[in-house]
GROMACS .gro file of C-alpha atoms in nm:
model
  312
    1MET     CA    1   0.268  -0.554   1.462
    2PHE     CA    2   0.368  -0.896   1.223
    3SER     CA    3   0.133  -1.112   1.448
    4LYS     CA    4  -0.124  -1.086   1.291
    5TRP     CA    5   0.104  -1.153   0.935
    6PHE     CA    6   0.181  -1.439   1.153
    7GLN     CA    7  -0.137  -1.602   1.308
    8SER     CA    8  -0.217  -1.783   1.008
    9THR     CA    9   0.125  -2.047   1.016
   10ASN     CA   10   0.094  -2.322   1.322
   11ILE     CA   11   0.394  -2.439   1.490
   12LYS     CA   12   0.184  -2.722   1.688
   13GLY     CA   13   0.067  -2.841   1.408
   14ALA     CA   14   0.411  -2.849   1.190
   15GLU     CA   15   0.572  -3.018   1.518
   16ILE     CA   16   0.556  -3.370   1.219
   17GLN     CA   17   0.491  -3.374   0.892
   18SER     CA   18   0.178  -3.610   0.872
   19TYR     CA   19  -0.057  -3.769   1.080
   20ASP     CA   20   0.113  -4.083   0.980
   21ASP     CA   21   0.427  -3.916   1.089
   22ARG     CA   22   0.233  -3.866   1.433
   23MET     CA   23   0.075  -4.269   1.486
   24LEU     CA   24   0.395  -4.401   1.421
   25ILE     CA   25   0.547  -4.260   1.644
   26VAL     CA   26   0.357  -4.349   1.879
   27ARG     CA   27   0.275  -4.656   1.796
   28LEU     CA   28   0.657  -4.725   1.788
   29GLY     CA   29   0.704  -4.598   2.145
   30ARG     CA   30   0.442  -4.822   2.235
   31ILE     CA   31   0.600  -5.144   2.095
   32PHE     CA   32   0.941  -5.049   2.260
   33HIS     CA   33   0.818  -5.059   2.574
   34TRP     CA   34   0.631  -5.350   2.544
   35LEU     CA   35   0.922  -5.452   2.524
   36LEU     CA   36   1.211  -5.276   2.708
   37VAL     CA   37   0.916  -5.426   3.032
   38SER     CA   38   0.903  -5.828   2.796
   39THR     CA   39   1.255  -5.817   2.725
   40LEU     CA   40   1.285  -5.867   3.171
   41VAL     CA   41   0.986  -6.062   3.223
   42VAL     CA   42   0.974  -6.327   2.939
   43PRO     CA   43   1.350  -6.471   3.007
   44LEU     CA   44   1.258  -6.503   3.317
   45LEU     CA   45   0.889  -6.721   3.250
   46THR     CA   46   1.123  -6.884   3.061
   47LEU     CA   47   1.337  -6.980   3.291
   48VAL     CA   48   1.072  -7.070   3.541
   49ILE     CA   49   0.915  -7.290   3.309
   50GLN     CA   50   1.238  -7.389   3.239
   51CYS     CA   51   1.265  -7.529   3.566
   52ILE     CA   52   0.942  -7.683   3.652
   53PHE     CA   53   0.944  -7.923   3.359
   54THR     CA   54   1.331  -8.012   3.424
   55TRP     CA   55   1.349  -7.977   3.776
   56ASP     CA   56   1.415  -8.323   3.830
   57GLN     CA   57   1.829  -8.343   3.578
   58LEU     CA   58   1.930  -7.944   3.741
   59HIS     CA   59   2.219  -7.964   3.933
   60TYR     CA   60   2.316  -7.702   4.138
   61ASP     CA   61   2.615  -7.911   4.318
   62PRO     CA   62   2.823  -7.567   4.359
   63THR     CA   63   3.199  -7.711   4.417
   64LYS     CA   64   3.134  -7.911   4.065
   65LEU     CA   65   3.347  -7.760   3.759
   66GLU     CA   66   3.010  -7.885   3.506
   67ASN     CA   67   2.748  -7.742   3.655
   68TRP     CA   68   3.012  -7.432   3.602
   69THR     CA   69   3.065  -7.477   3.274
   70GLY     CA   70   2.739  -7.628   3.222
   71VAL     CA   71   2.473  -7.354   3.218
   72HIS     CA   72   2.543  -7.204   2.880
   73GLU     CA   73   2.386  -7.514   2.750
   74THR     CA   74   2.169  -7.591   3.014
   75PHE     CA   75   1.970  -7.196   3.027
   76SER     CA   76   2.068  -7.132   2.650
   77LEU     CA   77   1.645  -7.109   2.605
   78PRO     CA   78   1.611  -6.849   2.845
   79ILE     CA   79   1.943  -6.686   2.735
   80GLY     CA   80   1.870  -6.764   2.345
   81VAL     CA   81   1.556  -6.533   2.430
   82PHE     CA   82   1.669  -6.253   2.639
   83THR     CA   83   1.938  -6.150   2.379
   84LEU     CA   84   1.680  -6.156   2.113
   85PHE     CA   85   1.445  -5.933   2.285
   86ILE     CA   86   1.793  -5.767   2.371
   87ALA     CA   87   1.867  -5.705   2.005
   88LEU     CA   88   1.460  -5.692   1.895
   89THR     CA   89   1.450  -5.390   2.179
   90SER     CA   90   1.752  -5.192   2.082
   91LEU     CA   91   1.609  -5.195   1.716
   92VAL     CA   92   1.277  -5.038   1.780
   93GLY     CA   93   1.439  -4.855   2.084
   94LEU     CA   94   1.677  -4.685   1.821
   95TYR     CA   95   1.440  -4.661   1.504
   96TRP     CA   96   1.228  -4.425   1.735
   97ARG     CA   97   1.452  -4.222   1.856
   98GLY     CA   98   1.518  -4.186   1.478
   99LEU     CA   99   1.236  -4.100   1.351
  100LYS     CA  100   1.204  -3.793   1.720
  101MET     CA  101   1.491  -3.723   1.697
  102GLN     CA  102   1.359  -3.607   1.264
  103ALA     CA  103   1.053  -3.500   1.394
  104GLN     CA  104   1.218  -3.216   1.667
  105LEU     CA  105   1.458  -3.122   1.334
  106GLU     CA  106   1.192  -3.017   1.123
  107VAL     CA  107   1.003  -2.862   1.443
  108SER     CA  108   1.367  -2.671   1.502
  109HIS     CA  109   1.398  -2.601   1.139
  110LYS     CA  110   1.037  -2.467   1.047
  111GLN     CA  111   1.053  -2.257   1.376
  112TYR     CA  112   1.392  -2.166   1.247
  113ASN     CA  113   1.260  -2.092   0.934
  114LEU     CA  114   0.954  -1.868   1.025
  115ALA     CA  115   1.232  -1.637   1.233
  116GLN     CA  116   1.427  -1.606   0.956
  117LYS     CA  117   1.093  -1.469   0.828
  118LYS     CA  118   0.964  -1.256   1.086
  119GLU     CA  119   1.313  -1.103   1.093
  120THR     CA  120   1.341  -1.077   0.749
  121LEU     CA  121   0.986  -0.868   0.769
  122ALA     CA  122   1.129  -0.657   1.063
  123PHE     CA  123   1.404  -0.535   0.888
  124TYR     CA  124   1.154  -0.508   0.543
  125ILE     CA  125   0.975  -0.243   0.723
  126GLY     CA  126   1.202  -0.102   0.860
  127HIS     CA  127   1.416   0.020   0.594
  128LYS     CA  128   1.137   0.131   0.352
  129ASN     CA  129   0.999   0.338   0.662
  130LEU     CA  130   1.395   0.394   0.694
  131PHE     CA  131   1.390   0.563   0.340
  132GLY     CA  132   1.101   0.705   0.320
  133ASP     CA  133   1.158   0.912   0.613
  134HIS     CA  134   1.509   0.970   0.406
  135VAL     CA  135   1.371   1.068   0.107
  136ASP     CA  136   1.065   1.326   0.340
  137HIS     CA  137   1.420   1.477   0.425
  138LEU     CA  138   1.479   1.515   0.122
  139LEU     CA  139   1.231   1.657  -0.015
  140MET     CA  140   1.165   1.868   0.281
  141GLN     CA  141   1.535   1.987   0.233
  142TYR     CA  142   1.484   2.085  -0.122
  143ALA     CA  143   1.185   2.263  -0.116
  144SER     CA  144   1.316   2.526   0.143
  145TYR     CA  145   1.518   2.645  -0.101
  146SER     CA  146   1.132   2.708  -0.368
  147LYS     CA  147   0.840   2.749  -0.159
  148GLU     CA  148   0.668   2.594  -0.484
  149PHE     CA  149   0.916   2.323  -0.562
  150ALA     CA  150   0.725   2.047  -0.325
  151ALA     CA  151   0.371   2.170  -0.431
  152LYS     CA  152   0.514   2.121  -0.846
  153VAL     CA  153   0.721   1.808  -0.713
  154THR     CA  154   0.571   1.464  -0.559
  155ILE     CA  155   0.697   1.116  -0.502
  156ASN     CA  156   0.551   0.845  -0.563
  157GLN     CA  157   0.769   0.616  -0.181
  158GLY     CA  158   0.643   0.278  -0.295
  159LYS     CA  159   0.703   0.287  -0.621
  160MET     CA  160   1.030   0.509  -0.559
  161TYR     CA  161   1.136   0.232  -0.313
  162GLU     CA  162   1.076  -0.070  -0.510
  163ARG     CA  163   1.311   0.108  -0.801
  164THR     CA  164   1.567   0.208  -0.587
  165PHE     CA  165   1.570  -0.173  -0.425
  166PRO     CA  166   1.473  -0.413  -0.669
  167ASN     CA  167   1.634  -0.741  -0.476
  168ASN     CA  168   1.412  -0.622  -0.160
  169SER     CA  169   1.182  -0.845  -0.080
  170HIS     CA  170   0.977  -0.944   0.282
  171GLU     CA  171   1.123  -1.255   0.185
  172LYS     CA  172   1.469  -1.092   0.176
  173VAL     CA  173   1.677  -0.797   0.250
  174GLU     CA  174   1.997  -0.729   0.080
  175ASN     CA  175   2.064  -0.333   0.072
  176PHE     CA  176   2.039  -0.177   0.384
  177SER     CA  177   2.179   0.143   0.237
  178MET     CA  178   1.970   0.476   0.184
  179SER     CA  179   2.115   0.500  -0.183
  180ALA     CA  180   2.018   0.227  -0.507
  181SER     CA  181   2.353   0.020  -0.647
  182ALA     CA  182   2.290   0.038  -0.976
  183PRO     CA  183   2.110   0.370  -1.132
  184VAL     CA  184   1.778   0.335  -1.311
  185LEU     CA  185   1.836   0.660  -1.531
  186ASN     CA  186   2.164   0.708  -1.724
  187HIS     CA  187   2.354   0.852  -1.974
  188SER     CA  188   2.350   0.571  -2.202
  189ARG     CA  189   1.892   0.605  -2.194
  190VAL     CA  190   1.899   0.956  -2.190
  191GLN     CA  191   2.149   0.940  -2.549
  192SER     CA  192   1.871   0.687  -2.732
  193ASP     CA  193   1.608   0.922  -2.578
  194ILE     CA  194   1.633   1.187  -2.854
  195LYS     CA  195   1.268   1.367  -2.723
  196ILE     CA  196   1.512   1.445  -2.400
  197SER     CA  197   1.771   1.598  -2.686
  198GLN     CA  198   1.526   1.931  -2.686
  199LEU     CA  199   1.572   1.976  -2.380
  200ASN     CA  200   1.874   2.218  -2.451
  201ASP     CA  201   1.631   2.384  -2.677
  202PHE     CA  202   1.430   2.477  -2.410
  203GLY     CA  203   1.483   2.770  -2.416
  204LYS     CA  204   1.432   2.913  -2.703
  205ALA     CA  205   1.112   3.083  -2.737
  206THR     CA  206   1.062   2.835  -3.050
  207SER     CA  207   1.059   2.517  -2.780
  208HIS     CA  208   0.721   2.387  -2.740
  209PHE     CA  209   0.733   2.447  -2.356
  210GLY     CA  210   0.425   2.223  -2.261
  211GLU     CA  211   0.529   1.901  -2.421
  212ILE     CA  212   0.899   1.883  -2.304
  213MET     CA  213   0.766   1.872  -1.939
  214VAL     CA  214   0.556   1.609  -2.050
  215VAL     CA  215   0.858   1.403  -2.191
  216ILE     CA  216   1.036   1.538  -1.913
  217SER     CA  217   0.801   1.399  -1.715
  218THR     CA  218   0.706   1.134  -1.827
  219PHE     CA  219   1.089   1.009  -1.853
  220ILE     CA  220   1.148   1.012  -1.490
  221SER     CA  221   0.829   0.916  -1.401
  222PRO     CA  222   1.011   0.534  -1.408
  223THR     CA  223   1.219   0.642  -1.089
  224GLY     CA  224   0.855   0.768  -0.867
  225LEU     CA  225   0.963   1.106  -0.843
  226ILE     CA  226   0.616   1.302  -1.008
  227VAL     CA  227   0.759   1.676  -1.162
  228ASN     CA  228   0.394   1.844  -1.231
  229SER     CA  229   0.396   1.870  -1.642
  230GLU     CA  230   0.063   1.966  -1.646
  231LEU     CA  231   0.184   2.339  -1.542
  232GLY     CA  232   0.319   2.380  -1.893
  233GLN     CA  233  -0.061   2.340  -2.085
  234GLY     CA  234  -0.128   2.649  -2.236
  235PHE     CA  235   0.137   2.883  -2.254
  236ASP     CA  236   0.309   2.738  -2.580
  237LYS     CA  237   0.142   3.058  -2.765
  238GLU     CA  238   0.275   3.400  -2.750
  239GLY     CA  239   0.092   3.688  -2.584
  240GLU     CA  240  -0.041   3.966  -2.755
  241ASP     CA  241   0.225   4.137  -2.750
  242GLY     CA  242   0.483   3.847  -2.893
  243LYS     CA  243   0.727   3.741  -2.684
  244ASN     CA  244   0.514   3.624  -2.349
  245THR     CA  245   0.694   3.720  -2.020
  246VAL     CA  246   0.512   3.440  -1.853
  247ILE     CA  247   0.635   3.121  -2.090
  248LEU     CA  248   0.973   3.307  -1.958
  249ALA     CA  249   0.885   3.280  -1.684
  250ARG     CA  250   0.716   2.980  -1.588
  251LYS     CA  251   1.033   2.798  -1.818
  252LYS     CA  252   1.257   2.967  -1.528
  253ALA     CA  253   1.053   2.848  -1.268
  254PHE     CA  254   1.064   2.523  -1.369
  255LEU     CA  255   1.459   2.493  -1.471
  256LYS     CA  256   1.463   2.524  -1.092
  257GLU     CA  257   1.225   2.268  -0.980
  258LEU     CA  258   1.390   2.039  -1.272
  259THR     CA  259   1.717   2.138  -1.079
  260LEU     CA  260   1.605   1.979  -0.742
  261ALA     CA  261   1.382   1.717  -0.851
  262MET     CA  262   1.752   1.623  -0.981
  263SER     CA  263   1.913   1.707  -0.675
  264ILE     CA  264   1.724   1.434  -0.464
  265LEU     CA  265   1.812   1.115  -0.788
  266ARG     CA  266   2.168   1.202  -0.718
  267GLU     CA  267   2.072   1.144  -0.298
  268VAL     CA  268   1.963   0.856  -0.438
  269ASN     CA  269   2.151   0.693  -0.717
  270LEU     CA  270   1.895   0.674  -0.901
  271ILE     CA  271   2.050   0.882  -1.204
  272ASP     CA  272   2.432   0.833  -1.287
  273GLU     CA  273   2.706   1.117  -1.275
  274LYS     CA  274   2.675   1.138  -1.662
  275ALA     CA  275   2.309   1.156  -1.715
  276TYR     CA  276   2.317   1.433  -1.422
  277GLN     CA  277   2.562   1.631  -1.548
  278PHE     CA  278   2.391   1.596  -1.936
  279PHE     CA  279   2.052   1.775  -1.736
  280THR     CA  280   2.304   2.007  -1.571
  281ASP     CA  281   2.441   2.135  -1.854
  282SER     CA  282   2.154   2.130  -2.032
  283ILE     CA  283   1.920   2.261  -1.778
  284GLN     CA  284   2.219   2.526  -1.733
  285ASN     CA  285   2.187   2.630  -2.098
  286ALA     CA  286   1.786   2.694  -2.117
  287HIS     CA  287   1.848   2.911  -1.820
  288GLN     CA  288   2.118   3.084  -2.026
  289ASP     CA  289   1.849   3.094  -2.316
  290CYS     CA  290   1.586   3.201  -2.089
  291LEU     CA  291   1.772   3.555  -1.948
  292VAL     CA  292   1.894   3.590  -2.284
  293GLN     CA  293   1.571   3.620  -2.439
  294GLU     CA  294   1.414   3.815  -2.137
  295ALA     CA  295   1.647   4.109  -2.186
  296SER     CA  296   1.546   4.122  -2.540
  297ASP     CA  297   1.155   4.089  -2.505
  298ALA     CA  298   1.305   4.399  -2.194
  299LYS     CA  299   1.479   4.621  -2.495
  300SER     CA  300   1.186   4.529  -2.822
  301LYS     CA  301   0.904   4.624  -2.512
  302ILE     CA  302   1.156   4.998  -2.412
  303GLU     CA  303   1.194   5.039  -2.838
  304SER     CA  304   0.829   5.028  -2.895
  305THR     CA  305   0.743   5.228  -2.607
  306PRO     CA  306   0.691   5.608  -2.812
  307HIS     CA  307   0.900   5.918  -2.660
  308GLY     CA  308   0.730   6.170  -2.525
  309THR     CA  309   0.800   6.531  -2.580
  310CYS     CA  310   0.933   6.776  -2.282
  311SER     CA  311   0.758   7.210  -2.394
  312VAL     CA  312   0.956   7.469  -2.239
   0.00000   0.00000   0.00000
């Protein structure tokens, strides 16, 4: 799944920081191996040359103490050359080894970062898919309470995931749960929105049904949950027979769908308890107003119906 996303990352090209660094390590490696061989060869050549030119002055009698104690002075040049090459070889070798270790550490660090990015991306996509399945399950669960719920309420899973987990991305995943760490809709926001207060008058005949539906849908939309506000269009006016029963039927249906929608938001913690309670109470009051209005309309209809006469 992620191979194409990472194909542009060339690990071999990232083994050493730059071309100059690679060439420097190669050159130092060659110099180190040359010095390593020279540490043995050059002092021996110096010793041979010294022996050739000073052969007549050398004394080889091992029984004489001065021949042993004067070795350092006699062969000081070959010994000095040997010491010099050992020092140079050690310095170059340590520097070369340090650069190689630094390059290896950079490779390991980049490989580790790449592995972390792949793992984080896997976590992010897996968590996003899991949350999508969770939301689909909630939608189906609450749709079982209303046949029209799934048609009236839809969920933008990408938007809902971003609002539920704002700190999660393909670079960093902080929340692995199925609910938001902080609600998007809180009680203070509900109180600051004057139009939402109209929900308390939603069930009354004087309420503007379509307008309030649009307001509520717009208020909820940042969560990614979409309540179809077009359902109320054309039903703000009364019918020919006075109180339009279709308006009340649509109002009650919308209140039911809104209750289920709020329940989904509560499940994923996109609405806090106080705001949820406000909507629950307002919806209950509005539904009660609808029932009162229905009873009043039914009574008015019965009273306006002329009574028939019977003959014996």
